[in-house]
mmCIF file of C-alpha atoms in Angstrom:
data_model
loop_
_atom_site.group_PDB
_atom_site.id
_atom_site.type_symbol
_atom_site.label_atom_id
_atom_site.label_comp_id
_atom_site.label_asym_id
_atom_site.label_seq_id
_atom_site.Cartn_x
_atom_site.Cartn_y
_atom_site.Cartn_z
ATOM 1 C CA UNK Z 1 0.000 0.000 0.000
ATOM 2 C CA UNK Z 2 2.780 2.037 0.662
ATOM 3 C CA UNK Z 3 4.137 2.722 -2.797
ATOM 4 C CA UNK Z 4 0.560 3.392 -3.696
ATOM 5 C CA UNK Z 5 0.124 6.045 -1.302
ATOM 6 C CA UNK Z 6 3.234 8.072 -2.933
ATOM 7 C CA UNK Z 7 1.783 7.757 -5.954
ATOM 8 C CA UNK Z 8 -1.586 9.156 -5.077
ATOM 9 C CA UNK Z 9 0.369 12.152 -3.436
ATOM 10 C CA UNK Z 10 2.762 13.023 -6.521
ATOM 11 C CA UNK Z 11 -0.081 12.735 -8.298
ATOM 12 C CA UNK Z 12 -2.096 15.225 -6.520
ATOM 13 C CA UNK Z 13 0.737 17.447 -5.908
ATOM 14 C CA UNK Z 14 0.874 17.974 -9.528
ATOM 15 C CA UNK Z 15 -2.804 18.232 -9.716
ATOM 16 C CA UNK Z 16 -2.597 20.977 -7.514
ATOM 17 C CA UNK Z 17 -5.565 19.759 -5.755
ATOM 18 C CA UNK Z 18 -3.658 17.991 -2.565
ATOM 19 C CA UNK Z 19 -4.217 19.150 1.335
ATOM 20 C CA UNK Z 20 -0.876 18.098 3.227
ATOM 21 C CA UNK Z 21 -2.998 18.500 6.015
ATOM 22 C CA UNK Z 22 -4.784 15.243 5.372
ATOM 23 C CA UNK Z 23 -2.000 13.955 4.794
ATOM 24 C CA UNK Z 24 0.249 14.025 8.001
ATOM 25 C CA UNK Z 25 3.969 13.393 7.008
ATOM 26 C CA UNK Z 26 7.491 13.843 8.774
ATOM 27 C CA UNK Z 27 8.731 17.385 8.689
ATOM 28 C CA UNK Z 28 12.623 17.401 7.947
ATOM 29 C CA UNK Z 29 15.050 19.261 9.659
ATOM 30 C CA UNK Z 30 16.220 21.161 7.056
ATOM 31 C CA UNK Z 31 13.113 22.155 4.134
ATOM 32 C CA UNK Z 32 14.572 22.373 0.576
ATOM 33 C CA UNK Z 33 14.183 25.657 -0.874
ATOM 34 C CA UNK Z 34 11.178 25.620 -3.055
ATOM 35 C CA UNK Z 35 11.380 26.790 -7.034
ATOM 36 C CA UNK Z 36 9.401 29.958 -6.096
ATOM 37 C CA UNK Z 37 11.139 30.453 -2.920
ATOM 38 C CA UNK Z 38 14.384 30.660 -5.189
ATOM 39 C CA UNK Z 39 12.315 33.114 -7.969
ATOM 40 C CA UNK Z 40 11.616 35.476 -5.221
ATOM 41 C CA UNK Z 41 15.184 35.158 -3.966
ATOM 42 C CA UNK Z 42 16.142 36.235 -7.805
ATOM 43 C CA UNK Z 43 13.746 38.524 -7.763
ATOM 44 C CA UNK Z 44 15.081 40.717 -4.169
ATOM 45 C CA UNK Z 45 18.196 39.976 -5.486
ATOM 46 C CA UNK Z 46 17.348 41.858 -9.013
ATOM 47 C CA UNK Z 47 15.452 44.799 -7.024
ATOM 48 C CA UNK Z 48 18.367 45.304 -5.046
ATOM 49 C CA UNK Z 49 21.419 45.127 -7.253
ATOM 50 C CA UNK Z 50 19.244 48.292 -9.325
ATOM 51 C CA UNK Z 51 18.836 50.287 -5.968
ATOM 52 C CA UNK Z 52 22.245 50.156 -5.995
ATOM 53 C CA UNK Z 53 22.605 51.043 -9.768
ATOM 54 C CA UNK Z 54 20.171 54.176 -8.975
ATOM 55 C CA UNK Z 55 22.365 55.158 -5.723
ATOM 56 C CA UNK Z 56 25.926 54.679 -7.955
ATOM 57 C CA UNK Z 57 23.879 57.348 -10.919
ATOM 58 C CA UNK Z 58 22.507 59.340 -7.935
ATOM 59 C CA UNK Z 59 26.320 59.599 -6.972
ATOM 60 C CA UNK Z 60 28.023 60.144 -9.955
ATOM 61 C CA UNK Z 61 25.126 63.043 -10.541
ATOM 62 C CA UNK Z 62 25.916 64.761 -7.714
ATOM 63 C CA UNK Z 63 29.573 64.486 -7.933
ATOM 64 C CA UNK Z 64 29.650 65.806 -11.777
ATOM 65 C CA UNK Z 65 27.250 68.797 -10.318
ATOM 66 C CA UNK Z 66 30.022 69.537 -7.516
ATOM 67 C CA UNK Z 67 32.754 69.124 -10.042
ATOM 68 C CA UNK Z 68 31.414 71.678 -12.540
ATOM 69 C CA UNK Z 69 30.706 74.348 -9.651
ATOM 70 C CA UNK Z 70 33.950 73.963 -8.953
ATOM 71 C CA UNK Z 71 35.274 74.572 -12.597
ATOM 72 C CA UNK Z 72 32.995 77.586 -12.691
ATOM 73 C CA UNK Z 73 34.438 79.060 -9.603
ATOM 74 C CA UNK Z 74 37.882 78.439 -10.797
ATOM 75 C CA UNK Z 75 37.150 79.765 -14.299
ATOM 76 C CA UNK Z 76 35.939 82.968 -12.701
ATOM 77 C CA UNK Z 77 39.109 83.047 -10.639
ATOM 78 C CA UNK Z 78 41.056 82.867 -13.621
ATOM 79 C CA UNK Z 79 39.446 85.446 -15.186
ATOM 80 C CA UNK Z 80 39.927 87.586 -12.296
ATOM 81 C CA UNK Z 81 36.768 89.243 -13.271
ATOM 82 C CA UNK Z 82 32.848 88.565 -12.627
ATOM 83 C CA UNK Z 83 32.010 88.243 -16.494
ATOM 84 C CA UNK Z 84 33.314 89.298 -19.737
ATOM 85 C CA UNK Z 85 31.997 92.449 -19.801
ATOM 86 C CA UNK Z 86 33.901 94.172 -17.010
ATOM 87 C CA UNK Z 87 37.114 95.485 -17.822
ATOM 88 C CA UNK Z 88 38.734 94.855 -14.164
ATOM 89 C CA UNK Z 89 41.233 93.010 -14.001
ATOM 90 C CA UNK Z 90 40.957 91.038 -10.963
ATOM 91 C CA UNK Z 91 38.122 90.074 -8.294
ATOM 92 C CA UNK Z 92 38.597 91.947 -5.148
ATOM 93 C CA UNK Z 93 41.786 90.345 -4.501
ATOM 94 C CA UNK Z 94 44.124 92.379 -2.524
ATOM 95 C CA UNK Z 95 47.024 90.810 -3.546
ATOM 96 C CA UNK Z 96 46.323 91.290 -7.490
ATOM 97 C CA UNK Z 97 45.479 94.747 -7.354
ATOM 98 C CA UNK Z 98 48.621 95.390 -4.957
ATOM 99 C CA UNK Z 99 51.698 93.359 -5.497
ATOM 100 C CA UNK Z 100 54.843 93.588 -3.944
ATOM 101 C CA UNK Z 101 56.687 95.124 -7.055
ATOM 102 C CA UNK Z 102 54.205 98.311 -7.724
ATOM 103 C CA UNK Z 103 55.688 99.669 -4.153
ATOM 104 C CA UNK Z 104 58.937 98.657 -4.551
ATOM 105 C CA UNK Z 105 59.374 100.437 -7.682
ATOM 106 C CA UNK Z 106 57.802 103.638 -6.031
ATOM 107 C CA UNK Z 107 59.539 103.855 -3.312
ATOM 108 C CA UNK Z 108 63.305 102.503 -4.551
ATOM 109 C CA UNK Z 109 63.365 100.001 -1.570
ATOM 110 C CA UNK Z 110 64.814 96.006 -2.540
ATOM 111 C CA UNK Z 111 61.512 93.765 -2.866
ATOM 112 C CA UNK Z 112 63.511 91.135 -0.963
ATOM 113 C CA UNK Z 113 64.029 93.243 1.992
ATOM 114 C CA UNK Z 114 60.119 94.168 2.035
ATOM 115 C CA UNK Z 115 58.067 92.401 5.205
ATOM 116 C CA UNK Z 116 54.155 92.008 4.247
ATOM 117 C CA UNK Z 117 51.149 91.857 6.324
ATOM 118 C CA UNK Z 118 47.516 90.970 5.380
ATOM 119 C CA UNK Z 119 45.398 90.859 7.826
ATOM 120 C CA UNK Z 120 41.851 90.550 8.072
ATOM 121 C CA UNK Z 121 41.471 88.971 4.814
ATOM 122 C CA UNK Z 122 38.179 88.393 3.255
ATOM 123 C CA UNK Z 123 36.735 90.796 6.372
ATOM 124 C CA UNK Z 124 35.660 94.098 5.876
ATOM 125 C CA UNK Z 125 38.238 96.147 7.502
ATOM 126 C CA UNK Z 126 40.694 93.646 5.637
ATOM 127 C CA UNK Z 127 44.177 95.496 4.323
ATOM 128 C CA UNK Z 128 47.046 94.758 2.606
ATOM 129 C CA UNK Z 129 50.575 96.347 3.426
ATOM 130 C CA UNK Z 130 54.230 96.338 2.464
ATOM 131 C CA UNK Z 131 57.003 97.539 5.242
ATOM 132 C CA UNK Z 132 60.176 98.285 5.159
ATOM 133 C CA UNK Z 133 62.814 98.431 8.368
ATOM 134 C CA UNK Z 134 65.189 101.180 7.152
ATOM 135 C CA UNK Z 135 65.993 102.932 10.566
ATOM 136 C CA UNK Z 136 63.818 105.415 10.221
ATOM 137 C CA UNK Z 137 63.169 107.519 13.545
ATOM 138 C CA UNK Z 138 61.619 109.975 15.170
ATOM 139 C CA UNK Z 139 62.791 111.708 18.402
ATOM 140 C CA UNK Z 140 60.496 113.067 20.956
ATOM 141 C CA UNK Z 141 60.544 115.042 23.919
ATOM 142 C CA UNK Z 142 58.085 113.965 27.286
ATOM 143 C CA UNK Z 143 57.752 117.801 28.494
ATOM 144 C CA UNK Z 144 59.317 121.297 27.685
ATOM 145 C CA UNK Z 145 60.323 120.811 31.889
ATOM 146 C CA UNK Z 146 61.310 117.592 31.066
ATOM 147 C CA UNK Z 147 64.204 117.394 27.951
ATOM 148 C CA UNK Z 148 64.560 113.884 28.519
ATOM 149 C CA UNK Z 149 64.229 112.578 24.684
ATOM 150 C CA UNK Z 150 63.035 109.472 23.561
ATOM 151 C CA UNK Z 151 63.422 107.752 19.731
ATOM 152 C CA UNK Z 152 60.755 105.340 18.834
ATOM 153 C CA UNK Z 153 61.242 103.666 15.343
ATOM 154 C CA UNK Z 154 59.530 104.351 11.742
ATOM 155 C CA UNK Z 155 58.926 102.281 9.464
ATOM 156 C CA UNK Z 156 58.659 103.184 5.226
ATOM 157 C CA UNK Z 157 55.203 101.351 4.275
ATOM 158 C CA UNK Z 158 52.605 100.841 1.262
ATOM 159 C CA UNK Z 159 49.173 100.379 2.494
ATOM 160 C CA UNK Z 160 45.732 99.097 0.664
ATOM 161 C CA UNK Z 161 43.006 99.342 2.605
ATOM 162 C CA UNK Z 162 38.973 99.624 1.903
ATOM 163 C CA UNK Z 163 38.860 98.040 -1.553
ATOM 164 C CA UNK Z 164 35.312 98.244 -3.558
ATOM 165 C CA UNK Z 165 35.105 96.305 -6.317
ATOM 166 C CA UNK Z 166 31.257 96.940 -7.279
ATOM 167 C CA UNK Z 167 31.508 101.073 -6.393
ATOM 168 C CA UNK Z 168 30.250 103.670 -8.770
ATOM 169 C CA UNK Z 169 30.709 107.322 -8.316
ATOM 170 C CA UNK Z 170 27.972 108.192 -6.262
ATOM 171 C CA UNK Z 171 28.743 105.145 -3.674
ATOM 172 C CA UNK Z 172 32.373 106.669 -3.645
ATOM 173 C CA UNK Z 173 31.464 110.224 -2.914
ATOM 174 C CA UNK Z 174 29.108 109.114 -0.486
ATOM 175 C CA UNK Z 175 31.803 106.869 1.792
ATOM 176 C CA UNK Z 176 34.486 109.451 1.635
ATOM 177 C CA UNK Z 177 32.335 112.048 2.864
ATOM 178 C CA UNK Z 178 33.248 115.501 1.674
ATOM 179 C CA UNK Z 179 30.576 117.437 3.908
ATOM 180 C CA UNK Z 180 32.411 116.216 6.950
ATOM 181 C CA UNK Z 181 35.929 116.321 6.001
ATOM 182 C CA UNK Z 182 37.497 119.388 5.411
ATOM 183 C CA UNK Z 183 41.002 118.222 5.186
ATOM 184 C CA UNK Z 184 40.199 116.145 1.852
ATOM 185 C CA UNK Z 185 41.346 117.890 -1.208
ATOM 186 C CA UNK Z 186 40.778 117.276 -4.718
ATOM 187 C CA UNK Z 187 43.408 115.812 -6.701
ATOM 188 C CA UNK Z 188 43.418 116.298 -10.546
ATOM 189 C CA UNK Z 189 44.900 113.688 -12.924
ATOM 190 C CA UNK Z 190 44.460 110.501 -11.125
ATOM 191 C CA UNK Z 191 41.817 107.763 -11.976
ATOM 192 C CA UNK Z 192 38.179 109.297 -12.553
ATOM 193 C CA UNK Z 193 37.951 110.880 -8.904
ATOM 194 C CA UNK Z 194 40.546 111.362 -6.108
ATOM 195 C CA UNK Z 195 41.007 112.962 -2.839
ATOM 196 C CA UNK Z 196 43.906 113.446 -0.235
ATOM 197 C CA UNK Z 197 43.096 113.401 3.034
ATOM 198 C CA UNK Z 198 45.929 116.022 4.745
ATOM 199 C CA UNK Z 199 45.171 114.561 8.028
ATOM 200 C CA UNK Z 200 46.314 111.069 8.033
ATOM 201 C CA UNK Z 201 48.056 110.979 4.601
ATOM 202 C CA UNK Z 202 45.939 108.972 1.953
ATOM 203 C CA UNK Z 203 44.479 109.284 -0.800
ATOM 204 C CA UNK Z 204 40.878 107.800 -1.920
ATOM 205 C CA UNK Z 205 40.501 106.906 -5.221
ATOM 206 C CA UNK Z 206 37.698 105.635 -7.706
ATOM 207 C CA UNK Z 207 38.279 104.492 -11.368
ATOM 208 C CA UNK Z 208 36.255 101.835 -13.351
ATOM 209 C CA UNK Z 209 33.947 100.748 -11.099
ATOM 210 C CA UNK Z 210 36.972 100.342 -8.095
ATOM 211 C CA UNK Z 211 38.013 102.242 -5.423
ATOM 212 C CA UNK Z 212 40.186 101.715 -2.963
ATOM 213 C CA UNK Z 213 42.227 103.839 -0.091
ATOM 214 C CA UNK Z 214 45.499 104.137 -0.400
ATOM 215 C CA UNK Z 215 48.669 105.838 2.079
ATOM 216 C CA UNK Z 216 52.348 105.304 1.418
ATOM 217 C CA UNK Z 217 54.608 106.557 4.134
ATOM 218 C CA UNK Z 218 58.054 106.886 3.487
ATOM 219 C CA UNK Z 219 59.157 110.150 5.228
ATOM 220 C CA UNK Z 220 58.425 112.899 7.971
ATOM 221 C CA UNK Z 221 57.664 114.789 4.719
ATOM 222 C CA UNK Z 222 54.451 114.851 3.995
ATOM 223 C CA UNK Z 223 54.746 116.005 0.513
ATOM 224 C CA UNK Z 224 57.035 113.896 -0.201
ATOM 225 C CA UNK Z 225 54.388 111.174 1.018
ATOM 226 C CA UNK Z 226 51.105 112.605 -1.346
ATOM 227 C CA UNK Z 227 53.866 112.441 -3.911
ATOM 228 C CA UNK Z 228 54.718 108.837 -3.804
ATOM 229 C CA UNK Z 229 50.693 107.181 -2.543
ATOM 230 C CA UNK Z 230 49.888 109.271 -5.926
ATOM 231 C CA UNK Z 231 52.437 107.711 -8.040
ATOM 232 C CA UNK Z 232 51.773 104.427 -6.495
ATOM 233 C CA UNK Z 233 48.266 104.856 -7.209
ATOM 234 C CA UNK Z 234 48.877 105.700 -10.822
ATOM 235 C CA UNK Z 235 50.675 102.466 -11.296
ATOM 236 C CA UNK Z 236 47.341 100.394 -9.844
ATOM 237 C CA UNK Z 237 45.150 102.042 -12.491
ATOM 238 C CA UNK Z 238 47.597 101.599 -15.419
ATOM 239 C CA UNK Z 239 48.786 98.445 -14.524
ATOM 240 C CA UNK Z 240 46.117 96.883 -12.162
ATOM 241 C CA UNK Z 241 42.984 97.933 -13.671
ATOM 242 C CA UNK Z 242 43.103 98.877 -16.889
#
């Protein structure tokens, strides 16, 4: 009866018609995968290995997107200018509008022997200066009672300081402020507009859509000084700008 019985059971397996629960058997230890077990194995498999595929596009999308901002950024560094159109030269960078060599050539002092200093950078009150250590002093007195005399050391220096990139005219008249200081004068024949300031020594400048403040201090002479911050600032138009 026994072989009979297996029969009936393939039989109705393949009929699709059979109840194992009529038909108590012996569950093994271990229960052969199934072939639709092993489809949807195939199948999870499949969905997977394209999740993946989408993540490594998703990637690669994202890293080509990064990679061209980057180019851009670069390209516009290059240029040294925001777009084709504008005739500066460089992009707010201190240290392309003044290098070491414009002052050097001003003043007569070795490039080698200059010290620089650049603080602030990227910060509003950012500046940009060249020093020289040529024993420059000045003596002073503590009291007419008192002659007691005291030197304190000088340094020559080139100084940037308050570049605009993006100014026009009106912007630049507005910042100097000729209403409430007196001791600017004009100055003729150097960029579009330019003042000296008599107090502290500079000169304030706007040409091409740039302006900038500018002092170089190389004496107790202060013509001497307005002579050399506007020859200096001649060179950053001509060479700088234009």
């Amino acid at each position: 009866m026994k072989p009979f019985k297996h029969l009936l059971a393939i039989l109705l397996i393949v009929s699709g018609s059979f109840n194992f629960a009529q038909y108590p058997t012996q569950k093994p230890t271990d229960k052969p995968p199934t072939t639709q077990d092993s489809i949807a194995e195939c199948i999870t498999l499949k969905d997977m290995l394209k999740q993946i595929e989408a993540r490594d596009k998703r990637l690669e999308a994202t890293k080509q997107s990064k990679n061209n901002t980057m180019n851009s950024i670069s390209q516009d560094v290059k240029n040294n200018q925001p777009n084709a159109e504008v005739g500066v030269v460089y992009s707010e960078d201190y240290n392309n509008l003044l290098t070491l060599e414009l002052p050097s050539r001003v003043t007569g002092f070795e490039a080698s022997k200059a010290i620089k200093m650049h603080p602030m950078q990227g910060m509003l009150s950012e500046s940009l200066m060249y020093y020289w250590e040529n024993g420059r002093e000045i003596v002073i007195e503590k009291s007419a009672s008192n002659r007691k005399r005291k030197t304190h050391s000088r340094v020559d220096f080139a100084k940037l300081m308050w570049v605009d990139s993006e100014a026009d005219m009106e912007s630049f008249l507005f910042f100097i402020g000729l209403d409430k200081h007196p001791e600017l004068s004009k100055v003729n024949d150097v960029g579009e507009s330019a003042y000296w300031n008599s107090k502290n020594q500079n000169l304030q400048m706007y040409y091409n859509g740039v302006s900038f403040m500018l002092p170089v201090i190389v004496s107790f002479d202060a013509d001497l000084n307005k002579e050399k911050t506007i020859e200096l600032a001649n060179l950053i138009v001509e060479e700088r700008i234009k």
